Amino acid sequence: MKRVFSGVQPTGNIHIGNYLGALKQFVELQDENECIYCIVDMHSITLPQEPKELKKHILDVAALYMAVGLDPKKSTIFVQSQVPGHAQLSWVLTCSSYTGELSRMTQFKDKSKGKESAPAGIFTYPVLMAADILLYDTDIVPVGNDQKQHIELCRDLAIRINNRFDKKVFVVPDGRFMKSGARIMALDDPSAKMSKSAPNPKSRISLLDEPGAIKKAIMSATTDSEGTIRFDLEEKPGISNLLNIYSAFSGLAVEDIEKKYEGCGYGAFKKDLVEVTVDALAPIRERFGEIRNSKELTDALKDGAEKANAISEKTMQRVYKTFGLGI
Ligand code: TYM
């Protein structure tokens, strides 16, 4: 059985990019693997968060995990800050990282925008992410494309430390990426990734959006003037993005969707995509409502933190011993 680990930041507006790139894989993997899914609250304080909002978002993401189909009997679900091993291992890994490699991370470059001084948490964030993964001897990390570089850094750190001590201190993990969902673009600007924080709400579809909001966002999505439904990332990024979303929700191959809509206009295609999306999200919204304020949810998180701590403590003993820390 393989060990799977992944996480989502509790920053609100969890959208179909998060779902189709990551959460959908989480569910697929839970039957055949030992899965550990984390709500990475310590990652979200790299930027200031209003404490009450953060608390709410942590429980929102936990409820969404269960609403999309994660079963706490099969998967371990927990909140990062409840397991001290993440911060402990992060420091050890920080001391094996180089400022050069961290400053090459595209997310750091984007977020610090070349400023002379930027929050240090944004700089060391990928090391905390590596700690999340290595703490659990993870084999597989299901994520969207935007995390590829972070997974590479995690692998580099694991290999570097294994080589230094000439033994397998850490398992070297592999990323896992979806075919159609790995990179969902903003609906209003297909050159930008769909994001939780973009100011235009019509740039994304949040998992809890009502059908009316989903319809508005899709019907106003940016396309092109050619009028044919054809996958071409270079020339037709808007339609290609919508084809990816259609494919990921329906399970149909992009080529089959192209055939189905041969000779049809964008309006008809978009209208059907609204239906496909609304149908896929309705059960998630319904289940979220049932679970969000339930004891089932808090019990699952408590149980998950216990299980995660048991694994984490063992890893930290091994790591501290390897590095000669403690007495
Ligand atoms: P986060 O919270 O930004 O996103 C959660 C997951 O959603 C994926 N994703 C997307 N996939 C497709 N299209 C998009 N537009 C899109 N936007 C986001 C992300 O790739 C991610 O899989 N650093 C991570 C959280 C993290 C983590 C970890 C992940 C912390 N530690 C350890 C895996 C393992 C992040 O900020 O994801």
Coordinates of C-alpha atoms and ligand atoms in Angstrom, one line a residue:
M1 CA 0.0 0.0 0.0
K2 CA 1.3 3.4 -0.9
R3 CA 1.2 6.4 1.4
V4 CA -0.5 9.5 0.0
F5 CA -0.2 13.0 1.5
S6 CA -1.6 16.3 0.3
G7 CA -3.0 19.6 1.7
V8 CA -5.1 22.6 0.9
Q9 CA -4.7 26.1 2.4
P10 CA -7.8 27.3 4.4
T11 CA -8.1 30.7 2.7
G12 CA -11.7 30.7 1.5
N13 CA -13.1 30.5 -2.0
I14 CA -12.1 26.9 -2.6
H15 CA -12.8 26.6 -6.3
I16 CA -13.1 24.1 -9.1
G17 CA -9.4 24.4 -9.9
N18 CA -8.6 23.1 -6.4
Y19 CA -11.3 20.4 -6.9
L20 CA -10.3 19.2 -10.4
G21 CA -6.6 19.6 -9.8
A22 CA -6.4 18.1 -6.3
L23 CA -9.5 17.2 -4.3
K24 CA -10.9 14.9 -7.0
Q25 CA -7.6 12.9 -6.9
F26 CA -7.7 12.7 -3.1
V27 CA -11.0 10.9 -3.3
E28 CA -9.9 8.6 -6.1
L29 CA -6.8 7.5 -4.2
Q30 CA -8.4 6.8 -0.8
D31 CA -9.7 3.3 -1.6
E32 CA -6.4 1.7 -2.6
N33 CA -3.9 3.7 -0.5
E34 CA -3.2 5.0 2.9
C35 CA -4.2 8.6 2.6
I36 CA -3.4 11.5 4.8
Y37 CA -5.0 14.9 4.0
C38 CA -4.2 18.0 5.8
I39 CA -5.7 21.5 6.2
V40 CA -2.5 23.5 6.0
D41 CA -3.4 26.4 8.3
M42 CA 0.3 27.2 9.1
H43 CA 0.8 27.8 5.4
S44 CA -1.9 30.4 5.3
I45 CA -0.3 32.7 7.9
T46 CA 2.5 33.5 5.4
L47 CA 0.1 36.4 4.7
P48 CA -1.8 38.1 7.6
Q49 CA -5.1 36.4 8.4
E50 CA -8.0 37.6 10.5
P51 CA -8.0 35.0 13.3
K52 CA -11.8 34.5 13.4
E53 CA -11.9 34.1 9.6
L54 CA -9.0 31.7 9.7
K55 CA -10.8 29.4 12.2
K56 CA -13.9 29.5 10.1
H57 CA -12.0 28.6 6.9
I58 CA -10.2 25.7 8.6
L59 CA -13.5 24.1 9.4
D60 CA -14.9 25.0 5.9
V61 CA -12.1 23.2 4.2
A62 CA -12.4 20.2 6.5
A63 CA -16.1 20.1 5.7
L64 CA -15.4 20.4 2.0
Y65 CA -12.9 17.5 2.2
M66 CA -15.8 15.3 3.5
A67 CA -18.4 16.9 1.2
V68 CA -16.4 15.9 -1.9
G69 CA -16.3 12.3 -0.7
L70 CA -13.3 11.9 1.7
D71 CA -14.3 9.3 4.3
P72 CA -12.6 9.7 7.7
K73 CA -12.8 5.9 8.1
K74 CA -10.5 5.5 5.0
S75 CA -8.5 8.7 5.0
T76 CA -6.8 10.6 7.9
I77 CA -8.0 14.2 7.9
F78 CA -6.4 16.7 10.2
V79 CA -5.3 20.3 10.8
Q80 CA -1.6 21.0 10.4
S81 CA -1.1 23.2 13.5
Q82 CA -2.3 20.3 15.6
V83 CA 0.7 18.2 14.8
P84 CA 4.0 19.9 16.1
G85 CA 6.1 17.7 13.8
H86 CA 5.4 19.9 10.8
A87 CA 7.1 22.9 12.4
Q88 CA 9.9 20.8 13.9
L89 CA 10.8 19.1 10.7
S90 CA 10.5 22.4 8.8
W91 CA 13.4 23.8 10.8
V92 CA 15.6 20.8 10.3
L93 CA 14.9 21.0 6.5
T94 CA 15.5 24.8 6.5
C95 CA 19.0 24.1 7.7
S96 CA 19.5 21.8 4.7
S97 CA 18.2 24.3 2.2
Y98 CA 19.9 27.1 0.3
T99 CA 18.7 30.6 -0.2
G100 CA 19.5 30.3 -3.9
E101 CA 17.1 27.5 -4.5
L102 CA 14.4 29.1 -2.4
S103 CA 14.7 32.4 -4.2
R104 CA 14.2 30.6 -7.6
M105 CA 10.7 29.4 -6.6
T106 CA 8.3 31.1 -9.0
Q107 CA 5.6 31.6 -6.3
F108 CA 8.2 33.5 -4.2
K109 CA 9.2 35.5 -7.2
D110 CA 5.5 36.3 -8.0
K111 CA 4.5 37.1 -4.4
S112 CA 7.6 39.2 -3.5
K113 CA 7.5 40.9 -6.9
G114 CA 11.2 41.7 -6.8
K115 CA 10.8 43.8 -3.6
E116 CA 13.9 44.1 -1.5
S117 CA 12.1 42.9 1.5
A118 CA 9.2 40.4 1.6
P119 CA 7.6 38.3 4.4
A120 CA 10.2 35.6 5.3
G121 CA 7.3 33.0 5.5
I122 CA 6.7 33.4 1.8
F123 CA 10.4 32.6 1.3
T124 CA 10.6 29.5 3.5
Y125 CA 7.0 28.3 2.7
P126 CA 8.2 25.5 0.3
V127 CA 10.4 24.1 3.1
L128 CA 7.3 23.8 5.3
M129 CA 5.6 22.1 2.4
A130 CA 8.5 19.6 2.1
A131 CA 8.3 18.9 5.8
D132 CA 4.5 18.2 5.5
I133 CA 5.3 15.6 2.9
L134 CA 8.5 14.0 4.3
L135 CA 7.1 13.8 7.8
Y136 CA 4.7 11.0 6.7
D137 CA 7.1 8.9 4.5
T138 CA 4.9 9.9 1.6
D139 CA 5.1 8.0 -1.8
I140 CA 2.5 10.1 -3.7
V141 CA 1.5 13.7 -3.6
P142 CA -1.7 14.5 -5.6
V143 CA -1.5 18.2 -6.5
G144 CA -2.2 20.7 -9.3
N145 CA 0.5 21.8 -11.7
D146 CA 1.4 25.0 -9.8
Q147 CA 2.9 22.8 -7.1
K148 CA 5.4 21.0 -9.4
Q149 CA 8.3 23.1 -8.5
H150 CA 7.7 22.7 -4.7
I151 CA 7.5 18.9 -5.1
E152 CA 10.9 19.0 -7.0
L153 CA 12.4 21.0 -4.1
C154 CA 11.0 18.4 -1.6
R155 CA 12.6 15.6 -3.6
D156 CA 15.9 17.4 -3.8
L157 CA 15.9 17.9 0.0
A158 CA 15.1 14.2 0.7
I159 CA 17.8 13.0 -1.7
R160 CA 20.3 15.6 -0.3
I161 CA 19.8 14.4 3.3
N162 CA 19.7 10.7 2.3
N163 CA 23.1 11.2 0.5
R164 CA 24.6 13.1 3.4
F165 CA 23.9 10.4 5.9
D166 CA 24.2 7.6 3.3
K167 CA 20.9 6.0 4.3
K168 CA 17.2 6.3 3.6
V169 CA 16.3 9.0 6.1
F170 CA 13.3 10.1 3.9
V171 CA 11.2 8.5 1.3
V172 CA 11.5 10.4 -2.0
P173 CA 8.0 11.2 -3.1
D174 CA 6.4 11.6 -6.6
G175 CA 3.8 14.3 -7.6
R176 CA 0.6 13.1 -9.2
F177 CA -1.2 15.3 -11.7
M178 CA -4.6 15.1 -13.4
K179 CA -4.9 15.0 -17.2
S180 CA -7.5 17.7 -17.6
G181 CA -7.7 19.3 -14.2
A182 CA -4.0 20.0 -13.4
R183 CA -4.2 23.6 -14.4
I184 CA -7.6 25.3 -14.5
M185 CA -7.4 28.9 -15.7
A186 CA -9.3 32.0 -14.7
L187 CA -12.6 32.3 -16.6
D188 CA -12.1 36.0 -17.3
D189 CA -8.5 35.7 -18.2
P190 CA -7.3 32.3 -19.5
S191 CA -3.6 33.4 -19.3
A192 CA -3.9 33.4 -15.4
K193 CA -4.4 30.5 -13.1
M194 CA -7.8 30.3 -11.4
S195 CA -7.1 31.6 -7.9
K196 CA -8.9 31.9 -4.6
S197 CA -7.8 35.6 -4.2
A198 CA -8.5 37.1 -7.6
P199 CA -10.7 40.2 -7.1
N200 CA -13.2 39.3 -9.9
P201 CA -15.6 36.6 -8.4
K202 CA -16.5 35.7 -12.0
S203 CA -12.9 34.6 -12.6
R204 CA -13.6 31.4 -10.7
I205 CA -16.4 29.0 -9.7
S206 CA -16.3 28.3 -6.0
L207 CA -17.3 24.8 -4.9
L208 CA -20.2 26.2 -2.9
D209 CA -21.5 28.6 -5.6
E210 CA -25.3 28.6 -6.3
P211 CA -26.4 27.6 -9.8
G212 CA -27.0 31.3 -10.7
A213 CA -23.4 32.3 -10.0
I214 CA -22.1 29.3 -11.9
K215 CA -24.2 30.2 -14.9
K216 CA -23.0 33.9 -14.8
A217 CA -19.4 32.9 -14.6
I218 CA -19.5 30.4 -17.4
M219 CA -21.7 32.4 -19.8
S220 CA -19.4 35.4 -19.4
A221 CA -16.1 33.4 -19.7
T222 CA -13.6 34.8 -22.1
T223 CA -13.4 32.9 -25.4
D224 CA -12.3 34.0 -28.9
S225 CA -13.9 35.1 -32.2
E226 CA -13.3 31.9 -34.2
G227 CA -16.5 30.2 -33.2
T228 CA -15.4 26.5 -33.3
I229 CA -15.0 24.3 -30.3
R230 CA -11.5 23.1 -30.7
F231 CA -8.7 22.4 -28.1
D232 CA -5.8 24.7 -28.9
L233 CA -3.9 26.1 -25.8
E234 CA -1.9 28.6 -27.9
E235 CA -4.7 30.0 -30.1
K236 CA -7.8 29.3 -28.1
P237 CA -6.9 29.3 -24.4
G238 CA -10.4 30.2 -23.2
I239 CA -12.2 27.5 -25.1
S240 CA -9.4 25.0 -24.2
N241 CA -9.9 25.8 -20.5
L242 CA -13.7 25.2 -20.8
L243 CA -13.0 21.9 -22.6
N244 CA -10.7 20.8 -19.8
I245 CA -13.4 21.7 -17.2
Y246 CA -16.1 19.9 -19.2
S247 CA -13.8 16.8 -19.6
A248 CA -12.8 16.8 -15.9
F249 CA -16.4 17.0 -14.7
S250 CA -18.0 14.7 -17.2
G251 CA -15.2 12.1 -17.6
L252 CA -15.5 12.4 -21.4
A253 CA -12.3 12.8 -23.4
V254 CA -11.6 16.3 -24.8
E255 CA -11.7 14.8 -28.4
D256 CA -15.1 13.3 -27.8
I257 CA -16.4 16.7 -26.5
E258 CA -15.0 18.4 -29.6
K259 CA -16.9 15.9 -31.8
K260 CA -20.1 16.3 -29.8
Y261 CA -20.1 20.1 -30.4
E262 CA -18.9 20.1 -34.0
G263 CA -20.8 22.8 -35.8
C264 CA -22.3 24.2 -32.5
G265 CA -21.8 27.7 -31.3
Y266 CA -20.1 28.8 -28.0
G267 CA -23.5 29.6 -26.5
A268 CA -24.8 26.0 -26.7
F269 CA -21.5 24.6 -25.5
K270 CA -21.4 27.0 -22.5
K271 CA -25.0 26.3 -21.6
D272 CA -24.3 22.5 -21.4
L273 CA -21.1 23.2 -19.4
V274 CA -23.3 25.1 -16.9
E275 CA -25.5 22.0 -16.5
V276 CA -22.5 19.6 -16.2
T277 CA -20.9 21.9 -13.5
V278 CA -24.1 22.5 -11.6
D279 CA -24.9 18.8 -11.5
A280 CA -21.4 18.0 -10.3
L281 CA -21.4 20.6 -7.5
A282 CA -25.0 20.2 -6.2
P283 CA -24.3 17.1 -4.1
I284 CA -21.1 18.7 -2.7
R285 CA -23.0 21.8 -1.6
E286 CA -25.7 19.7 0.0
R287 CA -23.3 17.5 1.9
F288 CA -21.3 20.5 3.0
G289 CA -24.5 21.9 4.6
E290 CA -25.1 18.7 6.5
I291 CA -21.6 18.3 7.8
R292 CA -20.2 21.8 8.5
N293 CA -21.5 22.2 12.0
S294 CA -21.6 18.5 12.9
K295 CA -19.9 16.6 15.7
E296 CA -18.9 14.1 12.9
L297 CA -16.6 16.8 11.6
T298 CA -14.9 17.7 14.8
D299 CA -14.6 14.0 15.8
A300 CA -12.9 13.2 12.5
L301 CA -10.4 16.0 12.9
K302 CA -9.6 15.0 16.5
D303 CA -9.1 11.4 15.5
G304 CA -7.1 12.5 12.4
A305 CA -4.7 14.6 14.5
E306 CA -4.1 11.6 16.8
K307 CA -3.2 9.3 13.9
A308 CA -1.1 12.0 12.2
N309 CA 0.8 12.7 15.5
A310 CA 1.6 9.0 16.0
I311 CA 3.3 8.8 12.6
S312 CA 4.9 12.2 12.9
E313 CA 6.5 11.5 16.4
K314 CA 8.1 8.4 15.0
T315 CA 9.6 10.3 12.1
M316 CA 10.9 13.1 14.3
Q317 CA 12.6 10.6 16.6
R318 CA 14.4 9.1 13.6
V319 CA 15.3 12.6 12.2
Y320 CA 16.6 14.0 15.5
K321 CA 18.6 10.8 16.0
T322 CA 20.1 11.1 12.5
F323 CA 21.0 14.7 13.0
G324 CA 22.4 14.1 16.5
L325 CA 19.8 16.4 18.1
G326 CA 18.8 16.0 21.8
I327 CA 20.5 13.8 24.4
Ligands
TYM1 P1 -3.5 25.6 -2.5 O1 -4.2 25.7 -1.2 O2 -3.1 26.8 -3.2 O3 -4.3 24.7 -3.5 C1 -4.8 23.4 -3.2 C2 -4.6 22.4 -4.3 O4 -5.3 22.9 -5.5 C3 -4.4 23.0 -6.6 N1 -4.8 24.1 -7.4 C4 -5.1 24.0 -8.7 N2 -5.2 22.9 -9.5 C5 -5.6 23.2 -10.8 N3 -5.9 24.4 -11.3 C6 -5.8 25.5 -10.5 N4 -6.1 26.7 -11.0 C7 -5.4 25.3 -9.1 N5 -5.2 26.2 -8.1 C8 -4.8 25.4 -7.1 C9 -3.0 23.1 -6.0 O5 -2.0 22.7 -6.9 C10 -3.1 22.3 -4.7 O6 -2.9 20.9 -5.1 N6 1.2 24.6 -1.2 C11 -0.1 24.1 -1.3 C12 -0.6 23.4 -0.1 C13 0.3 22.4 0.5 C14 0.6 21.1 0.1 C15 1.5 20.6 1.1 C16 0.2 20.4 -1.0 C17 1.0 22.7 1.7 N7 1.7 21.5 2.0 C18 2.0 19.3 1.0 C19 0.7 19.1 -1.1 C20 1.6 18.6 -0.1 C21 -1.0 25.2 -1.7 O7 -0.8 26.3 -1.5 O8 -2.2 24.7 -2.3

